[in-house]
Every structure is written in structure tokens, then in C-alpha cells.
């Protein structure tokens, strides 16, 4: 198959010639698009190349061909960017780990600036510096794993391979804590010992689908939710094999891969876990949303409070409020807070959280924001 090299000498007025699907090309990535894909140009034609970094020279194969742009997958890294650093580990979904963190922040700031000017048509604004994360690894309080079958036929628990909806790469996420890593090992060992099989996304048969792990980083409480197809599970053995503050089993009927919905059963422990944030205590149910970076959520809510500049008489609307974290952190500086969220268990948590923290000027309602506001 022929390989075509990109040229810097391109007539901008000429219509770019589109490469054929399956064609191999050599391109240099000049920037990152929103979402993280590298952007390269082949004689003026834009190619999005996942898992590349500005300055990389790669040999790639065109996988999608449209009028204005195409997509390609990397076959070989010919010349790495001078800014590249060694990855911490093989880890699907963490492509940016080959960039120095300062460079990551620079790129994110550029993407925000581009969105405000090119899409928002704003001018003359001052973009404040990105607030860096306190931790680059081990910061996530929630992880969602998928079960699959390895090449040897054994049960694996990890993440979807890049670009694949059916293949699962076995492994533990370094974005979570050692406590969550230990919880994954306990569940995986139990499932292997029980001889449970993984859900096959091609044939839509099999039992084990997902493993959802949650950790309250301030209190140390953990929530483990095993998501399966309809079937039988030895819940007594499950509760004996796995240690958790809250142990839940969710059975799904639908074909699509999701951890929301289904029928959930509390196997052991409490129905919720408790976390502390901004001087408040929050009860978190299995399907409720909670910011996945606890430490940075605290900073985020502080910024929201600063910009709101509340004086004690205002009415605050917390839309898509989840368990009420933002609204409740603002409540003591506002006249009243109204929270709205479509997930009913989250609203139950929000109401309980207001009572738990003796906040009387906050009201929460379940409903679709589009029609219920």
C-alpha cells in the first residue's frame, strides 16, 4: 500500500484531496482537538489521529473518510514529539499521560480560549489560569470496570480496548486509590472462584457486565456494585468474600452497556456511603452523581461561591443538582435554594443531606429540568 507524506507547502485555496479509506499516510500532528485526538493535515485535508501528541510524526491508516475531515489510527510512531515523556503504565483511556502536566494545562487553556472565541464569538475577555489538580494519579473516587473474556478464555476485569466496544483489556486503574484496587481484586477473585462468565457484547449472552466502585475519601467508606444480566448469584458468599460499607447487586435486562437502571438489591451494609465536603456531610446512593475528584470539587465549589457573590437574600437554582452538593454549599450564604434533578434516588439523598447538615432553606424536587423548572 502506498504511503503519502504531508507537505507544508499547500495552496490554501485548493480543495484538499481526500485520502482513500484504508490508505496509509505519514503526517505530523500540530495540535489536539477538544476530546484529545491529535489533529494533522495531509495536503490541507484534516485528519484526527487518536493517541497522538503535537509534534509527533506518525504513520497512520485512514479509518474514516468524510468531505471535510477524516480519522486515522496510528500504525507507527516515526518521530516522537520532543515534549513526550515516558508513560506511567499501559492504561486505556489515559492517553495524555505522555504529556508533561504543565503542557496538559496549556492545551486545555487553549481549548477553552478557542471555544470562547470561535464558537462563542467573544472578544476582549481575560482567561484566568487553569487551576491545577492536587493529584494527577489516584484521585478518582469512582471507577467503572467492565468484565470480559481474555485470550486464554479466563475472566478479566478492566476497560474497553481503544476503539473497541467488545474487547476488554484486563487491568487495574491507576486513577483510583489502593483501596479501590483491593476491592476490584476481591470481587474478581470471588467471580472466578464461583465460575461466573462475562457478558458477551457480540452475542448478548453471559452474566457479568460491570463493576462500579466508589470511595468516600474523607471517611474511608466504600461502595461496591456488581452489575450483571438477569441470573443467579450467591449473595451470601458474595458478602463474605468482599469487604465494603455498601455492597449492591444490580441486574440488567437491556442490551446496551450501562450501569444505570435495572433492579438493584442491597446485599450487605448500608444503602449509601457518607462523604465530607466543604464542611458538610453528604450521603451518596449507588446511582447518584458525585464529582469524581473530591479534592478538586471542593475547590470548584469555592470558585462558584466566589463568583456568585451571594449576600444572603438571593434565590439559587441548582439545576441537575444530583445529591445537592453545590446548592447545599451555597445555602448558608443564600436566601433560599431550589434543586431539581431527574434521578429520584439522588433527590432523596439531597433531601437527607439538607436535614443531615441542618440546612432549612433548601428544597429539592425530582423532575426533568426541561419541563419541571
Tab-separated table of C-alpha atoms in Angstrom:
chain	number	residue	atom	x	y	z
A	1	UNK	CA	0.000	0.000	0.000
A	2	UNK	CA	1.357	3.432	-0.925
A	3	UNK	CA	2.376	5.861	1.791
A	4	UNK	CA	1.781	9.595	1.221
A	5	UNK	CA	3.728	12.198	3.165
A	6	UNK	CA	2.155	15.535	4.096
A	7	UNK	CA	3.674	18.710	2.708
A	8	UNK	CA	3.955	22.109	4.407
A	9	UNK	CA	3.640	23.835	1.026
A	10	UNK	CA	-0.096	23.660	0.454
A	11	UNK	CA	-2.166	26.124	-1.526
A	12	UNK	CA	-4.915	27.116	0.961
A	13	UNK	CA	-7.280	27.967	-1.904
A	14	UNK	CA	-7.025	24.466	-3.388
A	15	UNK	CA	-9.606	21.856	-2.434
A	16	UNK	CA	-7.828	19.194	-0.336
A	17	UNK	CA	-7.637	15.788	-1.943
A	18	UNK	CA	-9.203	13.188	0.297
A	19	UNK	CA	-7.201	10.012	1.003
A	20	UNK	CA	-8.895	6.675	0.493
A	21	UNK	CA	-10.210	4.658	3.419
A	22	UNK	CA	-7.531	2.120	4.383
A	23	UNK	CA	-4.744	4.200	2.857
A	24	UNK	CA	-1.524	4.595	4.832
A	25	UNK	CA	-0.196	8.120	5.290
A	26	UNK	CA	2.603	9.930	7.101
A	27	UNK	CA	1.557	13.051	8.968
A	28	UNK	CA	2.786	15.391	11.686
A	29	UNK	CA	0.373	16.282	14.481
A	30	UNK	CA	0.220	20.027	15.103
A	31	UNK	CA	-2.390	20.326	17.872
A	32	UNK	CA	-5.003	18.498	19.919
A	33	UNK	CA	-8.718	18.784	19.256
A	34	UNK	CA	-11.306	19.033	22.003
A	35	UNK	CA	-11.644	15.490	23.341
A	36	UNK	CA	-7.950	14.695	22.964
A	37	UNK	CA	-7.455	13.496	19.379
A	38	UNK	CA	-4.389	14.760	17.545
A	39	UNK	CA	-5.006	16.999	14.538
A	40	UNK	CA	-2.825	16.583	11.431
A	41	UNK	CA	-3.111	17.879	7.872
A	42	UNK	CA	-2.472	15.919	4.711
A	43	UNK	CA	-2.050	18.475	1.933
A	44	UNK	CA	-4.720	20.586	3.623
A	45	UNK	CA	-7.050	17.707	4.467
A	46	UNK	CA	-7.683	17.403	8.226
A	47	UNK	CA	-7.097	14.056	9.902
A	48	UNK	CA	-7.964	13.286	13.513
A	49	UNK	CA	-5.491	10.778	14.948
A	50	UNK	CA	-6.207	9.382	18.448
A	51	UNK	CA	-3.396	8.833	20.972
A	52	UNK	CA	-1.024	11.311	19.355
A	53	UNK	CA	0.545	14.497	20.654
A	54	UNK	CA	1.587	17.806	18.997
A	55	UNK	CA	4.972	17.279	17.355
A	56	UNK	CA	4.522	13.538	16.733
A	57	UNK	CA	5.334	12.270	13.251
A	58	UNK	CA	3.344	9.078	12.653
A	59	UNK	CA	2.474	6.518	10.038
A	60	UNK	CA	-1.275	6.047	10.186
A	61	UNK	CA	-4.094	4.297	8.369
A	62	UNK	CA	-7.216	6.199	7.340
A	63	UNK	CA	-10.262	4.629	9.020
A	64	UNK	CA	-12.944	7.188	8.175
A	65	UNK	CA	-13.220	9.498	5.162
A	66	UNK	CA	-15.595	12.460	5.092
A	67	UNK	CA	-15.793	15.591	2.967
A	68	UNK	CA	-14.259	17.976	5.498
A	69	UNK	CA	-12.136	15.635	7.597
A	70	UNK	CA	-11.071	12.070	8.186
A	71	UNK	CA	-9.949	9.814	11.015
A	72	UNK	CA	-6.899	7.577	11.198
A	73	UNK	CA	-5.299	5.116	13.589
A	74	UNK	CA	-1.601	5.064	14.399
A	75	UNK	CA	0.441	2.249	12.883
A	76	UNK	CA	3.878	3.516	13.911
A	77	UNK	CA	5.337	6.430	15.821
A	78	UNK	CA	8.063	7.593	13.423
A	79	UNK	CA	9.391	10.604	15.327
A	80	UNK	CA	8.089	11.348	18.818
A	81	UNK	CA	7.382	14.910	19.883
A	82	UNK	CA	10.289	16.479	21.785
A	83	UNK	CA	7.808	17.142	24.613
A	84	UNK	CA	6.884	13.477	25.073
A	85	UNK	CA	7.589	11.775	28.392
A	86	UNK	CA	7.506	8.090	29.311
A	87	UNK	CA	4.043	6.745	30.235
A	88	UNK	CA	3.491	5.605	33.803
A	89	UNK	CA	1.775	2.396	32.661
A	90	UNK	CA	-0.202	0.774	29.862
A	91	UNK	CA	-3.589	2.262	30.608
A	92	UNK	CA	-6.531	2.546	28.169
A	93	UNK	CA	-8.151	5.948	28.269
A	94	UNK	CA	-5.174	7.809	29.746
A	95	UNK	CA	-3.550	8.921	26.504
A	96	UNK	CA	-2.467	12.292	27.894
A	97	UNK	CA	-0.047	10.715	30.378
A	98	UNK	CA	2.738	11.094	27.778
A	99	UNK	CA	2.455	14.878	28.130
A	100	UNK	CA	4.057	16.860	30.938
A	101	UNK	CA	1.297	18.119	33.211
A	102	UNK	CA	2.184	21.758	32.560
A	103	UNK	CA	1.695	21.077	28.841
A	104	UNK	CA	-1.681	19.461	29.514
A	105	UNK	CA	-2.847	22.596	31.325
A	106	UNK	CA	-1.582	24.788	28.496
A	107	UNK	CA	-3.523	22.767	25.910
A	108	UNK	CA	-6.707	22.790	27.999
A	109	UNK	CA	-6.476	26.571	28.377
A	110	UNK	CA	-6.049	26.910	24.602
A	111	UNK	CA	-9.149	24.756	24.030
A	112	UNK	CA	-11.234	26.914	26.374
A	113	UNK	CA	-9.971	30.061	24.667
A	114	UNK	CA	-10.763	28.601	21.254
A	115	UNK	CA	-14.294	27.651	22.331
A	116	UNK	CA	-14.985	31.139	23.650
A	117	UNK	CA	-13.671	32.924	20.541
A	118	UNK	CA	-14.512	30.588	17.643
A	119	UNK	CA	-17.796	29.140	18.938
A	120	UNK	CA	-18.903	31.792	21.435
A	121	UNK	CA	-17.695	34.744	19.314
A	122	UNK	CA	-16.409	36.507	22.433
A	123	UNK	CA	-13.645	39.097	22.359
A	124	UNK	CA	-11.665	41.105	24.874
A	125	UNK	CA	-12.047	38.658	27.751
A	126	UNK	CA	-9.394	37.679	30.270
A	127	UNK	CA	-8.909	33.935	30.659
A	128	UNK	CA	-7.813	33.085	34.172
A	129	UNK	CA	-5.141	30.381	34.622
A	130	UNK	CA	-6.270	26.769	34.889
A	131	UNK	CA	-6.350	25.568	38.498
A	132	UNK	CA	-4.063	22.509	38.540
A	133	UNK	CA	-5.201	19.280	40.160
A	134	UNK	CA	-3.774	18.463	43.562
A	135	UNK	CA	-3.100	14.870	42.427
A	136	UNK	CA	-2.502	13.529	38.912
A	137	UNK	CA	-2.926	9.858	39.841
A	138	UNK	CA	-5.069	8.047	42.379
A	139	UNK	CA	-7.574	10.892	42.631
A	140	UNK	CA	-10.809	9.326	41.334
A	141	UNK	CA	-13.416	8.387	43.940
A	142	UNK	CA	-15.379	6.327	41.396
A	143	UNK	CA	-14.301	3.703	38.847
A	144	UNK	CA	-16.371	1.680	36.400
A	145	UNK	CA	-14.827	-1.567	35.176
A	146	UNK	CA	-16.143	-3.946	32.504
A	147	UNK	CA	-15.940	-7.724	32.606
A	148	UNK	CA	-14.728	-9.668	29.599
A	149	UNK	CA	-13.078	-12.866	28.440
A	150	UNK	CA	-9.308	-12.976	27.962
A	151	UNK	CA	-7.427	-14.644	25.131
A	152	UNK	CA	-6.970	-17.722	27.330
A	153	UNK	CA	-10.702	-17.926	27.973
A	154	UNK	CA	-10.409	-16.695	31.552
A	155	UNK	CA	-12.439	-13.958	33.202
A	156	UNK	CA	-10.927	-10.448	33.071
A	157	UNK	CA	-11.980	-7.135	34.571
A	158	UNK	CA	-10.735	-3.908	33.067
A	159	UNK	CA	-11.540	-1.397	30.344
A	160	UNK	CA	-12.619	-1.372	26.736
A	161	UNK	CA	-9.687	-1.526	24.341
A	162	UNK	CA	-9.247	1.789	22.466
A	163	UNK	CA	-11.769	1.988	19.640
A	164	UNK	CA	-13.492	-1.258	20.616
A	165	UNK	CA	-16.918	-1.842	22.136
A	166	UNK	CA	-16.480	-5.580	22.673
A	167	UNK	CA	-12.840	-6.243	23.682
A	168	UNK	CA	-11.880	-5.754	27.337
A	169	UNK	CA	-8.303	-5.130	28.470
A	170	UNK	CA	-7.607	-6.634	31.894
A	171	UNK	CA	-6.055	-4.320	34.462
A	172	UNK	CA	-6.450	-2.017	37.416
A	173	UNK	CA	-6.875	1.738	37.026
A	174	UNK	CA	-4.112	3.909	38.450
A	175	UNK	CA	-6.578	6.784	38.660
A	176	UNK	CA	-8.159	5.205	41.725
A	177	UNK	CA	-6.756	4.543	45.179
A	178	UNK	CA	-5.166	1.369	46.538
A	179	UNK	CA	-8.398	0.795	48.463
A	180	UNK	CA	-10.387	0.612	45.215
A	181	UNK	CA	-7.713	-1.580	43.624
A	182	UNK	CA	-8.046	-4.032	46.532
A	183	UNK	CA	-11.842	-4.025	46.155
A	184	UNK	CA	-11.526	-4.922	42.461
A	185	UNK	CA	-9.227	-7.818	43.324
A	186	UNK	CA	-11.668	-9.178	45.904
A	187	UNK	CA	-14.617	-9.081	43.507
A	188	UNK	CA	-12.645	-10.575	40.610
A	189	UNK	CA	-11.328	-13.402	42.806
A	190	UNK	CA	-14.861	-14.180	44.007
A	191	UNK	CA	-16.283	-14.215	40.470
A	192	UNK	CA	-13.513	-16.523	39.232
A	193	UNK	CA	-13.965	-18.855	42.183
A	194	UNK	CA	-17.699	-19.020	41.503
A	195	UNK	CA	-17.073	-19.787	37.822
A	196	UNK	CA	-19.160	-16.811	36.646
A	197	UNK	CA	-18.883	-15.903	32.975
A	198	UNK	CA	-18.643	-12.462	31.370
A	199	UNK	CA	-21.340	-10.839	29.268
A	200	UNK	CA	-20.503	-11.247	25.582
A	201	UNK	CA	-21.237	-7.961	23.825
A	202	UNK	CA	-21.336	-9.668	20.424
A	203	UNK	CA	-23.828	-12.421	21.235
A	204	UNK	CA	-25.521	-10.559	24.103
A	205	UNK	CA	-25.211	-13.592	26.345
A	206	UNK	CA	-23.390	-14.140	29.625
A	207	UNK	CA	-23.690	-12.845	33.175
A	208	UNK	CA	-21.063	-10.396	34.478
A	209	UNK	CA	-21.259	-6.910	32.963
A	210	UNK	CA	-19.707	-4.144	35.062
A	211	UNK	CA	-18.146	-3.394	38.415
A	212	UNK	CA	-18.773	0.059	39.893
A	213	UNK	CA	-16.506	1.072	42.771
A	214	UNK	CA	-16.938	4.175	44.885
A	215	UNK	CA	-14.911	5.563	47.747
A	216	UNK	CA	-15.609	8.304	50.267
A	217	UNK	CA	-12.066	9.624	50.504
A	218	UNK	CA	-12.596	11.627	53.691
A	219	UNK	CA	-14.442	8.931	55.663
A	220	UNK	CA	-12.900	5.809	54.111
A	221	UNK	CA	-16.271	4.218	53.323
A	222	UNK	CA	-16.595	2.140	50.125
A	223	UNK	CA	-19.463	1.217	47.857
A	224	UNK	CA	-19.237	-1.823	45.556
A	225	UNK	CA	-21.880	-2.515	42.917
A	226	UNK	CA	-21.799	-5.631	40.759
A	227	UNK	CA	-23.799	-5.190	37.528
A	228	UNK	CA	-24.956	-8.367	35.778
A	229	UNK	CA	-27.550	-9.755	33.409
A	230	UNK	CA	-30.546	-11.495	34.940
A	231	UNK	CA	-29.459	-14.652	36.711
A	232	UNK	CA	-28.423	-16.266	39.976
A	233	UNK	CA	-25.781	-15.013	42.415
A	234	UNK	CA	-24.747	-16.493	45.734
A	235	UNK	CA	-25.217	-13.279	47.685
A	236	UNK	CA	-24.210	-14.855	50.989
A	237	UNK	CA	-20.846	-15.945	49.580
A	238	UNK	CA	-20.518	-12.555	47.865
A	239	UNK	CA	-20.966	-10.671	51.136
A	240	UNK	CA	-18.458	-12.950	52.872
A	241	UNK	CA	-15.825	-12.589	50.146
A	242	UNK	CA	-15.962	-8.808	49.691
A	243	UNK	CA	-15.480	-6.055	52.264
A	244	UNK	CA	-17.464	-2.853	51.735
A	245	UNK	CA	-19.571	-0.318	53.587
A	246	UNK	CA	-22.249	-0.795	50.925
A	247	UNK	CA	-22.476	-3.921	48.744
A	248	UNK	CA	-25.041	-3.849	45.918
A	249	UNK	CA	-26.064	-6.238	43.126
A	250	UNK	CA	-27.771	-4.753	40.036
A	251	UNK	CA	-29.437	-6.952	37.382
A	252	UNK	CA	-29.965	-5.546	33.883
A	253	UNK	CA	-32.391	-6.537	31.125
A	254	UNK	CA	-31.313	-4.121	28.390
A	255	UNK	CA	-28.781	-4.984	25.719
A	256	UNK	CA	-26.802	-1.723	25.800
A	257	UNK	CA	-23.917	-1.400	28.223
A	258	UNK	CA	-24.919	0.928	31.012
A	259	UNK	CA	-24.667	0.920	34.789
A	260	UNK	CA	-27.857	2.959	35.237
A	261	UNK	CA	-31.270	1.453	35.761
A	262	UNK	CA	-32.040	-2.201	36.283
A	263	UNK	CA	-33.069	-3.861	39.524
A	264	UNK	CA	-30.728	-3.291	42.494
A	265	UNK	CA	-30.543	-5.345	45.670
A	266	UNK	CA	-28.635	-4.366	48.801
A	267	UNK	CA	-26.505	-7.414	49.567
A	268	UNK	CA	-24.774	-6.152	52.702
A	269	UNK	CA	-24.094	-2.993	54.668
A	270	UNK	CA	-25.742	0.384	54.225
A	271	UNK	CA	-27.639	1.633	51.188
A	272	UNK	CA	-25.422	4.709	50.963
A	273	UNK	CA	-21.951	5.895	51.887
A	274	UNK	CA	-21.129	9.198	53.590
A	275	UNK	CA	-18.577	11.724	52.362
A	276	UNK	CA	-17.416	15.056	53.770
A	277	UNK	CA	-17.045	18.076	51.514
A	278	UNK	CA	-16.708	21.806	52.258
A	279	UNK	CA	-17.546	21.251	55.917
A	280	UNK	CA	-20.726	19.312	55.109
A	281	UNK	CA	-21.647	15.617	55.168
A	282	UNK	CA	-23.181	14.013	52.086
A	283	UNK	CA	-24.991	10.700	51.729
A	284	UNK	CA	-24.333	9.076	48.324
A	285	UNK	CA	-26.586	6.361	46.881
A	286	UNK	CA	-25.331	3.926	44.210
A	287	UNK	CA	-26.632	5.748	41.109
A	288	UNK	CA	-26.331	9.317	42.367
A	289	UNK	CA	-23.836	11.686	40.750
A	290	UNK	CA	-20.933	12.946	42.816
A	291	UNK	CA	-17.895	14.778	41.475
A	292	UNK	CA	-15.247	12.123	40.836
A	293	UNK	CA	-12.373	14.269	42.146
A	294	UNK	CA	-13.258	15.064	45.746
A	295	UNK	CA	-10.392	17.452	46.424
A	296	UNK	CA	-10.895	19.476	43.245
A	297	UNK	CA	-14.690	19.510	43.698
A	298	UNK	CA	-14.108	21.417	46.903
A	299	UNK	CA	-12.054	23.994	45.007
A	300	UNK	CA	-14.624	24.122	42.193
A	301	UNK	CA	-17.472	24.877	44.582
A	302	UNK	CA	-15.343	27.520	46.243
A	303	UNK	CA	-14.901	29.273	42.907
A	304	UNK	CA	-18.655	29.067	42.259
A	305	UNK	CA	-19.299	30.623	45.650
A	306	UNK	CA	-16.784	33.384	44.983
A	307	UNK	CA	-18.278	34.289	41.617
A	308	UNK	CA	-21.866	34.093	42.872
A	309	UNK	CA	-21.060	36.764	45.450
A	310	UNK	CA	-24.141	35.867	47.485
A	311	UNK	CA	-25.320	38.403	50.066
A	312	UNK	CA	-27.955	36.338	51.854
A	313	UNK	CA	-31.182	37.309	50.058
A	314	UNK	CA	-30.840	35.550	46.684
A	315	UNK	CA	-32.766	32.568	45.316
A	316	UNK	CA	-30.348	29.967	43.953
A	317	UNK	CA	-31.464	27.396	41.364
A	318	UNK	CA	-29.335	24.242	41.402
A	319	UNK	CA	-30.334	22.510	38.159
A	320	UNK	CA	-29.268	18.897	37.570
A	321	UNK	CA	-28.433	19.086	41.269
A	322	UNK	CA	-27.605	15.432	41.918
A	323	UNK	CA	-27.362	14.892	45.668
A	324	UNK	CA	-27.353	18.653	46.263
A	325	UNK	CA	-23.645	19.269	46.762
A	326	UNK	CA	-23.392	22.668	45.035
A	327	UNK	CA	-26.694	24.025	46.294
A	328	UNK	CA	-26.051	22.999	49.884
A	329	UNK	CA	-22.555	24.522	49.912
A	330	UNK	CA	-24.175	27.826	48.830
A	331	UNK	CA	-27.281	27.606	51.027
A	332	UNK	CA	-25.846	29.277	54.110
A	333	UNK	CA	-24.956	32.353	52.051
A	334	UNK	CA	-28.251	32.482	50.106
A	335	UNK	CA	-31.842	33.328	50.898
A	336	UNK	CA	-33.111	30.030	49.534
A	337	UNK	CA	-32.030	27.165	47.296
A	338	UNK	CA	-34.174	25.187	44.849
A	339	UNK	CA	-32.689	21.962	43.478
A	340	UNK	CA	-34.014	19.971	40.516
A	341	UNK	CA	-32.842	16.555	39.307
A	342	UNK	CA	-34.440	13.733	37.288
A	343	UNK	CA	-32.859	10.854	39.279
A	344	UNK	CA	-35.223	10.253	42.190
A	345	UNK	CA	-32.726	8.446	44.489
A	346	UNK	CA	-30.396	11.430	44.117
A	347	UNK	CA	-33.177	13.777	45.215
A	348	UNK	CA	-33.825	11.538	48.219
A	349	UNK	CA	-30.127	11.888	49.038
A	350	UNK	CA	-30.293	15.684	48.596
A	351	UNK	CA	-33.239	15.993	50.985
A	352	UNK	CA	-31.488	13.760	53.511
A	353	UNK	CA	-28.282	15.761	53.114
A	354	UNK	CA	-30.077	19.041	53.853
A	355	UNK	CA	-31.503	17.526	57.045
A	356	UNK	CA	-28.183	15.950	57.999
A	357	UNK	CA	-26.489	19.360	57.834
A	358	UNK	CA	-29.367	21.311	59.478
A	359	UNK	CA	-29.962	23.365	56.333
A	360	UNK	CA	-33.570	24.554	56.287
A	361	UNK	CA	-33.619	26.960	53.331
A	362	UNK	CA	-33.086	24.317	50.610
A	363	UNK	CA	-35.823	22.421	48.741
A	364	UNK	CA	-35.234	19.595	46.272
A	365	UNK	CA	-37.579	18.155	43.644
A	366	UNK	CA	-37.439	15.229	41.208
A	367	UNK	CA	-38.205	16.112	37.594
A	368	UNK	CA	-36.889	16.815	34.118
A	369	UNK	CA	-35.337	20.278	34.057
A	370	UNK	CA	-36.716	20.928	30.559
A	371	UNK	CA	-40.324	20.816	31.724
A	372	UNK	CA	-40.296	20.927	35.528
A	373	UNK	CA	-38.422	24.189	36.164
